[in-house]
Amino acid sequence: MRDIRVALGLSIALASCARSEAASLIHSEAAAPSASLAPSASPAPFASLAPSATPSTAASAISLPPLQDQGGFVAMDVQGQGPAVVSPPAGATDARPIVIALHAHATSARQACENWRRATGPVPFLLCPHGVPSHAPEGAPVTLGSVDQTVREVRAALAALRQKYAEYLAPGPVVIAGYSLGAKVAVGVLSNLASEASLAIWGEGGFDDLTSSVVRGYADHGLRRALLLCRTRACEMSYAPVAKRFEASGVEVRIASAATTGHPFEGKVVETARDAWPWLVRDDPRFGGDP
């Protein structure tokens, strides 16, 4: 009789233990969702379309072999267009930003690149589109085509630059600079490339084209700062209302004037651009500014 009672007690204890383990297992499964159903963190929207403008990205953090000096200025073939002139930052061992310079009428991409290199210093890549006629030899005086033509040329030249220099080009927005006719055409070019440029320079041109609606459009697409470059007092007076439009749109603006005579982008006005350049790029670390 005693053996029967012991066996019965043992059976009850085992059953109770089994129920406890089952309850524990059910509780654990309910508390931990299946891995296949667990939500994962969503990637940042359009992350692949929004490259960082800081040099801490993988592309610019890598130390590259020094970029060889190719004589200062390089004629670069551009599909469907005349040859652009490029001024690479000789000796660069990291990725550098891009400045696109649109030249005046009856001058050349080479001349524009030479003077903008003096103005911008050694840091950026300078990309100077050829203009029209496209068959004119490199260095010959040319002009610029329509806004649509120039937009096509700029895009094609950027594609060629990225193919040629690849890892030496920093991600982030470009700087667009235009002087005289180049400034007038740059108004429309920037309207087409507004989301790709955060800094811009207009010199001795584009006065009437920089309307309030155009300037607001730039601001809406991320333009942060504009430099209005003058060689003459008359230019200063023409840019004064333009500067007010930029200010009203929340874009930082500065008029920098050589206060001299003449019109071409050379001599003292290039020095004026050089002196104002640090203001334009002061908080862009790609140019050596403080973020």
mmCIF file of C-alpha atoms in Angstrom:
data_model
loop_
_atom_site.group_PDB
_atom_site.id
_atom_site.type_symbol
_atom_site.label_atom_id
_atom_site.label_comp_id
_atom_site.label_asym_id
_atom_site.label_seq_id
_atom_site.Cartn_x
_atom_site.Cartn_y
_atom_site.Cartn_z
ATOM 1 C CA MET A 1 0.000 0.000 0.000
ATOM 2 C CA ARG A 2 2.876 2.301 0.924
ATOM 3 C CA ASP A 3 4.559 1.638 -2.492
ATOM 4 C CA ILE A 4 1.338 2.612 -4.298
ATOM 5 C CA ARG A 5 1.162 5.945 -2.423
ATOM 6 C CA VAL A 6 4.825 6.750 -3.281
ATOM 7 C CA ALA A 7 4.307 5.962 -6.981
ATOM 8 C CA LEU A 8 1.133 8.069 -7.065
ATOM 9 C CA GLY A 9 2.941 11.044 -5.472
ATOM 10 C CA LEU A 10 5.792 10.769 -7.949
ATOM 11 C CA SER A 11 3.365 10.781 -10.905
ATOM 12 C CA ILE A 12 1.623 13.911 -9.612
ATOM 13 C CA ALA A 13 4.976 15.702 -9.160
ATOM 14 C CA LEU A 14 6.128 14.827 -12.704
ATOM 15 C CA ALA A 15 2.843 16.030 -14.191
ATOM 16 C CA SER A 16 3.104 19.338 -12.315
ATOM 17 C CA CYS A 17 6.677 19.830 -13.529
ATOM 18 C CA ALA A 18 5.671 19.147 -17.129
ATOM 19 C CA ARG A 19 2.840 21.689 -16.918
ATOM 20 C CA SER A 20 5.255 24.289 -15.480
ATOM 21 C CA GLU A 21 7.817 23.741 -18.297
ATOM 22 C CA ALA A 22 5.103 23.947 -20.943
ATOM 23 C CA ALA A 23 3.777 27.194 -19.481
ATOM 24 C CA SER A 24 7.294 28.613 -19.363
ATOM 25 C CA LEU A 25 7.902 27.665 -23.013
ATOM 26 C CA ILE A 26 4.616 29.229 -24.141
ATOM 27 C CA HIS A 27 5.419 32.430 -22.232
ATOM 28 C CA SER A 28 8.916 32.630 -23.792
ATOM 29 C CA GLU A 29 7.614 32.189 -27.359
ATOM 30 C CA ALA A 30 4.951 34.847 -26.822
ATOM 31 C CA ALA A 31 7.530 37.297 -25.492
ATOM 32 C CA ALA A 32 9.969 36.815 -28.426
ATOM 33 C CA PRO A 33 8.369 37.295 -31.899
ATOM 34 C CA SER A 34 9.597 35.149 -34.733
ATOM 35 C CA ALA A 35 12.693 36.593 -36.430
ATOM 36 C CA SER A 36 10.964 36.501 -39.797
ATOM 37 C CA LEU A 37 8.196 38.755 -38.467
ATOM 38 C CA ALA A 38 10.314 41.154 -36.422
ATOM 39 C CA PRO A 39 10.317 44.618 -38.037
ATOM 40 C CA SER A 40 13.715 45.936 -39.135
ATOM 41 C CA ALA A 41 14.870 49.542 -39.024
ATOM 42 C CA SER A 42 13.814 51.421 -42.165
ATOM 43 C CA PRO A 43 16.639 52.991 -44.177
ATOM 44 C CA ALA A 44 16.752 56.777 -44.414
ATOM 45 C CA PRO A 45 14.565 57.863 -47.332
ATOM 46 C CA PHE A 46 16.517 58.510 -50.536
ATOM 47 C CA ALA A 47 19.765 57.814 -48.666
ATOM 48 C CA SER A 48 21.471 56.667 -51.854
ATOM 49 C CA LEU A 49 20.466 59.895 -53.598
ATOM 50 C CA ALA A 50 21.737 62.266 -50.933
ATOM 51 C CA PRO A 51 25.550 62.114 -50.702
ATOM 52 C CA SER A 52 27.086 63.772 -47.695
ATOM 53 C CA ALA A 53 28.915 67.042 -48.223
ATOM 54 C CA THR A 54 31.449 66.323 -45.478
ATOM 55 C CA PRO A 55 34.884 64.781 -46.000
ATOM 56 C CA SER A 56 34.118 62.115 -43.382
ATOM 57 C CA THR A 57 32.471 59.925 -46.018
ATOM 58 C CA ALA A 58 34.226 56.746 -47.080
ATOM 59 C CA ALA A 59 35.137 58.259 -50.456
ATOM 60 C CA SER A 60 36.977 61.237 -48.994
ATOM 61 C CA ALA A 61 38.353 59.481 -45.890
ATOM 62 C CA ILE A 62 40.508 57.154 -47.992
ATOM 63 C CA SER A 63 44.041 58.361 -48.634
ATOM 64 C CA LEU A 64 44.623 58.321 -52.389
ATOM 65 C CA PRO A 65 47.847 58.352 -54.399
ATOM 66 C CA PRO A 66 48.858 61.986 -55.042
ATOM 67 C CA LEU A 67 47.066 63.335 -58.106
ATOM 68 C CA GLN A 68 49.741 64.020 -60.683
ATOM 69 C CA ASP A 69 50.271 67.538 -61.959
ATOM 70 C CA GLN A 70 49.210 67.440 -65.599
ATOM 71 C CA GLY A 71 50.426 70.900 -66.467
ATOM 72 C CA GLY A 72 47.744 72.732 -64.522
ATOM 73 C CA PHE A 73 45.060 72.634 -67.224
ATOM 74 C CA VAL A 74 43.768 69.621 -69.128
ATOM 75 C CA ALA A 75 41.620 69.505 -72.268
ATOM 76 C CA MET A 76 38.975 66.843 -71.631
ATOM 77 C CA ASP A 77 36.821 65.269 -74.322
ATOM 78 C CA VAL A 78 33.088 65.640 -73.689
ATOM 79 C CA GLN A 79 30.584 63.526 -75.585
ATOM 80 C CA GLY A 80 28.636 65.594 -78.106
ATOM 81 C CA GLN A 81 30.315 68.861 -77.037
ATOM 82 C CA GLY A 82 33.544 70.748 -77.444
ATOM 83 C CA PRO A 83 36.464 69.849 -75.155
ATOM 84 C CA ALA A 84 36.109 71.182 -71.619
ATOM 85 C CA VAL A 85 39.099 72.505 -69.721
ATOM 86 C CA VAL A 86 39.794 70.983 -66.308
ATOM 87 C CA SER A 87 42.153 72.281 -63.666
ATOM 88 C CA PRO A 88 42.772 69.350 -61.289
ATOM 89 C CA PRO A 89 44.098 69.992 -57.766
ATOM 90 C CA ALA A 90 47.633 68.719 -58.305
ATOM 91 C CA GLY A 91 48.964 66.542 -55.510
ATOM 92 C CA ALA A 92 45.550 65.898 -53.944
ATOM 93 C CA THR A 93 45.416 62.754 -51.806
ATOM 94 C CA ASP A 94 41.749 63.087 -50.882
ATOM 95 C CA ALA A 95 38.463 63.773 -52.657
ATOM 96 C CA ARG A 96 37.888 67.396 -53.672
ATOM 97 C CA PRO A 97 34.783 69.484 -54.535
ATOM 98 C CA ILE A 98 33.906 70.824 -57.983
ATOM 99 C CA VAL A 99 33.578 74.417 -59.202
ATOM 100 C CA ILE A 100 31.880 74.884 -62.587
ATOM 101 C CA ALA A 101 32.921 78.141 -64.288
ATOM 102 C CA LEU A 102 30.977 79.592 -67.231
ATOM 103 C CA HIS A 103 33.034 82.019 -69.283
ATOM 104 C CA ALA A 104 32.159 85.332 -70.912
ATOM 105 C CA HIS A 105 31.528 86.023 -74.601
ATOM 106 C CA ALA A 106 34.532 86.039 -76.949
ATOM 107 C CA THR A 107 36.850 84.344 -74.505
ATOM 108 C CA SER A 108 37.836 80.729 -73.863
ATOM 109 C CA ALA A 109 37.342 78.017 -71.299
ATOM 110 C CA ARG A 110 41.110 77.967 -70.751
ATOM 111 C CA GLN A 111 41.224 81.654 -69.893
ATOM 112 C CA ALA A 112 38.253 81.281 -67.542
ATOM 113 C CA CYS A 113 39.883 78.344 -65.769
ATOM 114 C CA GLU A 114 43.185 80.199 -65.350
ATOM 115 C CA ASN A 115 41.520 83.170 -63.674
ATOM 116 C CA TRP A 116 39.135 81.139 -61.520
ATOM 117 C CA ARG A 117 42.083 79.063 -60.303
ATOM 118 C CA ARG A 118 43.653 82.287 -59.062
ATOM 119 C CA ALA A 119 40.380 83.177 -57.358
ATOM 120 C CA THR A 120 39.554 79.819 -55.749
ATOM 121 C CA GLY A 121 43.007 78.678 -54.686
ATOM 122 C CA PRO A 122 44.378 75.139 -55.009
ATOM 123 C CA VAL A 123 41.643 73.068 -53.336
ATOM 124 C CA PRO A 124 38.814 72.377 -55.831
ATOM 125 C CA PHE A 125 38.536 70.811 -59.242
ATOM 126 C CA LEU A 126 37.720 73.504 -61.793
ATOM 127 C CA LEU A 127 35.483 72.475 -64.680
ATOM 128 C CA CYS A 128 35.204 75.014 -67.492
ATOM 129 C CA PRO A 129 32.801 74.035 -70.319
ATOM 130 C CA HIS A 130 33.960 74.795 -73.861
ATOM 131 C CA GLY A 131 30.980 76.740 -75.240
ATOM 132 C CA VAL A 132 30.071 77.170 -78.910
ATOM 133 C CA PRO A 133 30.939 76.545 -81.634
ATOM 134 C CA SER A 134 31.906 73.133 -80.334
ATOM 135 C CA HIS A 135 34.395 72.569 -83.171
ATOM 136 C CA ALA A 136 36.487 75.623 -82.252
ATOM 137 C CA PRO A 137 39.971 74.571 -81.136
ATOM 138 C CA GLU A 138 40.760 74.596 -77.423
ATOM 139 C CA GLY A 139 41.895 78.082 -76.434
ATOM 140 C CA ALA A 140 40.100 79.880 -79.282
ATOM 141 C CA PRO A 141 37.631 82.673 -78.375
ATOM 142 C CA VAL A 142 34.097 81.273 -78.263
ATOM 143 C CA THR A 143 30.742 82.122 -76.704
ATOM 144 C CA LEU A 144 28.045 80.206 -74.844
ATOM 145 C CA GLY A 145 24.945 78.632 -76.329
ATOM 146 C CA SER A 146 21.402 78.873 -75.008
ATOM 147 C CA VAL A 147 20.555 77.875 -71.455
ATOM 148 C CA ASP A 148 19.296 74.485 -72.660
ATOM 149 C CA GLN A 149 22.456 73.900 -74.685
ATOM 150 C CA THR A 150 24.677 74.930 -71.789
ATOM 151 C CA VAL A 151 22.792 72.692 -69.337
ATOM 152 C CA ARG A 152 23.387 69.751 -71.680
ATOM 153 C CA GLU A 153 27.048 70.689 -71.981
ATOM 154 C CA VAL A 154 27.486 71.040 -68.210
ATOM 155 C CA ARG A 155 25.857 67.669 -67.541
ATOM 156 C CA ALA A 156 27.961 65.956 -70.197
ATOM 157 C CA ALA A 157 31.130 67.598 -68.874
ATOM 158 C CA LEU A 158 30.316 66.506 -65.310
ATOM 159 C CA ALA A 159 29.812 62.940 -66.507
ATOM 160 C CA ALA A 160 33.192 63.009 -68.274
ATOM 161 C CA LEU A 161 34.880 64.496 -65.203
ATOM 162 C CA ARG A 162 33.430 61.808 -62.931
ATOM 163 C CA GLN A 163 34.548 59.090 -65.295
ATOM 164 C CA LYS A 164 38.067 60.503 -65.556
ATOM 165 C CA TYR A 165 38.738 61.380 -61.912
ATOM 166 C CA ALA A 166 36.244 59.169 -60.047
ATOM 167 C CA GLU A 167 37.510 58.717 -56.475
ATOM 168 C CA TYR A 168 39.193 62.146 -56.437
ATOM 169 C CA LEU A 169 35.793 63.889 -56.605
ATOM 170 C CA ALA A 170 34.089 64.651 -53.295
ATOM 171 C CA PRO A 171 30.375 63.927 -52.918
ATOM 172 C CA GLY A 172 28.047 66.824 -52.292
ATOM 173 C CA PRO A 173 26.898 69.928 -54.175
ATOM 174 C CA VAL A 174 28.945 71.817 -56.747
ATOM 175 C CA VAL A 175 29.682 75.543 -56.919
ATOM 176 C CA ILE A 176 28.492 77.367 -60.041
ATOM 177 C CA ALA A 177 30.277 80.548 -61.133
ATOM 178 C CA GLY A 178 29.515 82.715 -64.154
ATOM 179 C CA TYR A 179 30.925 86.005 -65.378
ATOM 180 C CA SER A 180 29.378 88.454 -67.871
ATOM 181 C CA LEU A 181 27.516 86.292 -70.418
ATOM 182 C CA GLY A 182 28.431 83.348 -68.212
ATOM 183 C CA ALA A 183 26.582 85.013 -65.328
ATOM 184 C CA LYS A 184 23.485 85.559 -67.445
ATOM 185 C CA VAL A 185 23.453 81.953 -68.653
ATOM 186 C CA ALA A 186 24.249 80.709 -65.136
ATOM 187 C CA VAL A 187 20.869 82.051 -63.972
ATOM 188 C CA GLY A 188 19.081 79.465 -66.110
ATOM 189 C CA VAL A 189 21.683 76.754 -65.598
ATOM 190 C CA LEU A 190 21.312 76.999 -61.835
ATOM 191 C CA SER A 191 17.523 76.855 -62.175
ATOM 192 C CA ASN A 192 18.008 73.485 -63.870
ATOM 193 C CA LEU A 193 20.678 72.266 -61.429
ATOM 194 C CA ALA A 194 19.376 73.984 -58.285
ATOM 195 C CA SER A 195 19.323 70.847 -56.145
ATOM 196 C CA GLU A 196 22.947 70.113 -57.133
ATOM 197 C CA ALA A 197 24.486 73.453 -56.095
ATOM 198 C CA SER A 198 24.464 75.208 -52.724
ATOM 199 C CA LEU A 199 26.881 78.060 -53.488
ATOM 200 C CA ALA A 200 26.967 80.355 -56.524
ATOM 201 C CA ILE A 201 28.817 83.341 -57.971
ATOM 202 C CA TRP A 202 27.491 85.848 -60.481
ATOM 203 C CA GLY A 203 29.873 88.450 -61.892
ATOM 204 C CA GLU A 204 29.013 91.496 -64.013
ATOM 205 C CA GLY A 205 25.846 89.983 -65.463
ATOM 206 C CA GLY A 206 22.442 88.408 -64.972
ATOM 207 C CA PHE A 207 21.058 91.516 -63.261
ATOM 208 C CA ASP A 208 17.575 91.502 -64.784
ATOM 209 C CA ASP A 209 17.333 87.704 -64.867
ATOM 210 C CA LEU A 210 17.738 87.279 -61.106
ATOM 211 C CA THR A 211 14.108 88.071 -60.345
ATOM 212 C CA SER A 212 12.403 87.506 -56.998
ATOM 213 C CA SER A 213 10.723 84.313 -58.213
ATOM 214 C CA VAL A 214 13.989 82.918 -59.593
ATOM 215 C CA VAL A 215 15.838 83.676 -56.367
ATOM 216 C CA ARG A 216 13.066 82.122 -54.261
ATOM 217 C CA GLY A 217 13.334 79.006 -56.408
ATOM 218 C CA TYR A 218 17.052 78.790 -55.656
ATOM 219 C CA ALA A 219 16.388 79.136 -51.933
ATOM 220 C CA ASP A 220 13.696 76.455 -52.023
ATOM 221 C CA HIS A 221 16.168 74.036 -53.624
ATOM 222 C CA GLY A 222 18.983 74.615 -51.158
ATOM 223 C CA LEU A 223 21.067 77.581 -52.328
ATOM 224 C CA ARG A 224 22.703 78.889 -49.147
ATOM 225 C CA ARG A 225 25.020 81.666 -50.248
ATOM 226 C CA ALA A 226 25.525 83.924 -53.275
ATOM 227 C CA LEU A 227 28.492 86.111 -54.170
ATOM 228 C CA LEU A 228 27.774 89.022 -56.525
ATOM 229 C CA LEU A 229 31.067 90.064 -58.082
ATOM 230 C CA CYS A 230 31.647 93.473 -59.658
ATOM 231 C CA ARG A 231 34.413 95.219 -61.492
ATOM 232 C CA THR A 232 32.629 98.587 -61.755
ATOM 233 C CA ARG A 233 30.422 100.911 -59.689
ATOM 234 C CA ALA A 234 27.648 100.526 -62.253
ATOM 235 C CA CYS A 235 27.616 96.793 -61.569
ATOM 236 C CA GLU A 236 27.349 97.457 -57.824
ATOM 237 C CA MET A 237 24.252 99.596 -58.400
ATOM 238 C CA SER A 238 22.689 96.938 -60.634
ATOM 239 C CA TYR A 239 23.290 94.176 -58.093
ATOM 240 C CA ALA A 240 21.950 96.177 -55.109
ATOM 241 C CA PRO A 241 18.275 95.215 -55.689
ATOM 242 C CA VAL A 242 19.338 91.658 -56.524
ATOM 243 C CA ALA A 243 21.060 91.394 -53.148
ATOM 244 C CA LYS A 244 17.834 92.464 -51.425
ATOM 245 C CA ARG A 245 15.968 89.669 -53.228
ATOM 246 C CA PHE A 246 18.447 87.101 -51.971
ATOM 247 C CA GLU A 247 18.199 88.465 -48.432
ATOM 248 C CA ALA A 248 14.391 88.354 -48.557
ATOM 249 C CA SER A 249 14.590 84.697 -49.618
ATOM 250 C CA GLY A 250 16.900 83.744 -46.764
ATOM 251 C CA VAL A 251 20.031 83.325 -48.899
ATOM 252 C CA GLU A 252 23.225 84.893 -47.567
ATOM 253 C CA VAL A 253 24.571 87.375 -50.090
ATOM 254 C CA ARG A 254 27.537 89.660 -50.513
ATOM 255 C CA ILE A 255 28.503 92.200 -53.173
ATOM 256 C CA ALA A 256 32.269 92.270 -53.723
ATOM 257 C CA SER A 257 33.544 95.031 -55.987
ATOM 258 C CA ALA A 258 36.908 95.919 -57.451
ATOM 259 C CA ALA A 259 35.581 99.481 -57.931
ATOM 260 C CA THR A 260 37.578 99.997 -61.092
ATOM 261 C CA THR A 261 36.843 100.302 -64.810
ATOM 262 C CA GLY A 262 36.521 97.868 -67.676
ATOM 263 C CA HIS A 263 34.619 94.615 -67.828
ATOM 264 C CA PRO A 264 36.739 91.447 -68.409
ATOM 265 C CA PHE A 265 37.378 88.921 -65.657
ATOM 266 C CA GLU A 266 41.046 89.656 -65.146
ATOM 267 C CA GLY A 267 43.367 91.648 -62.959
ATOM 268 C CA LYS A 268 41.882 93.400 -59.944
ATOM 269 C CA VAL A 269 38.437 91.801 -60.150
ATOM 270 C CA VAL A 270 40.065 88.355 -59.968
ATOM 271 C CA GLU A 271 41.843 89.516 -56.813
ATOM 272 C CA THR A 272 38.477 90.709 -55.463
ATOM 273 C CA ALA A 273 36.997 87.276 -56.131
ATOM 274 C CA ARG A 274 39.980 85.663 -54.390
ATOM 275 C CA ASP A 275 39.498 87.856 -51.318
ATOM 276 C CA ALA A 276 35.761 87.047 -51.132
ATOM 277 C CA TRP A 277 36.158 83.313 -51.767
ATOM 278 C CA PRO A 278 36.773 82.310 -48.111
ATOM 279 C CA TRP A 279 33.464 83.976 -47.152
ATOM 280 C CA LEU A 280 31.594 81.913 -49.743
ATOM 281 C CA VAL A 281 32.967 78.509 -48.686
ATOM 282 C CA ARG A 282 33.675 79.239 -45.028
ATOM 283 C CA ASP A 283 31.499 76.462 -43.539
ATOM 284 C CA ASP A 284 32.084 73.792 -46.177
ATOM 285 C CA PRO A 285 34.704 71.357 -44.838
ATOM 286 C CA ARG A 286 35.420 70.092 -48.357
ATOM 287 C CA PHE A 287 37.095 73.460 -48.993
ATOM 288 C CA GLY A 288 38.836 73.449 -45.629
ATOM 289 C CA GLY A 289 36.149 75.482 -43.849
ATOM 290 C CA ASP A 290 34.680 74.777 -40.427
ATOM 291 C CA PRO A 291 31.430 72.755 -40.576
#
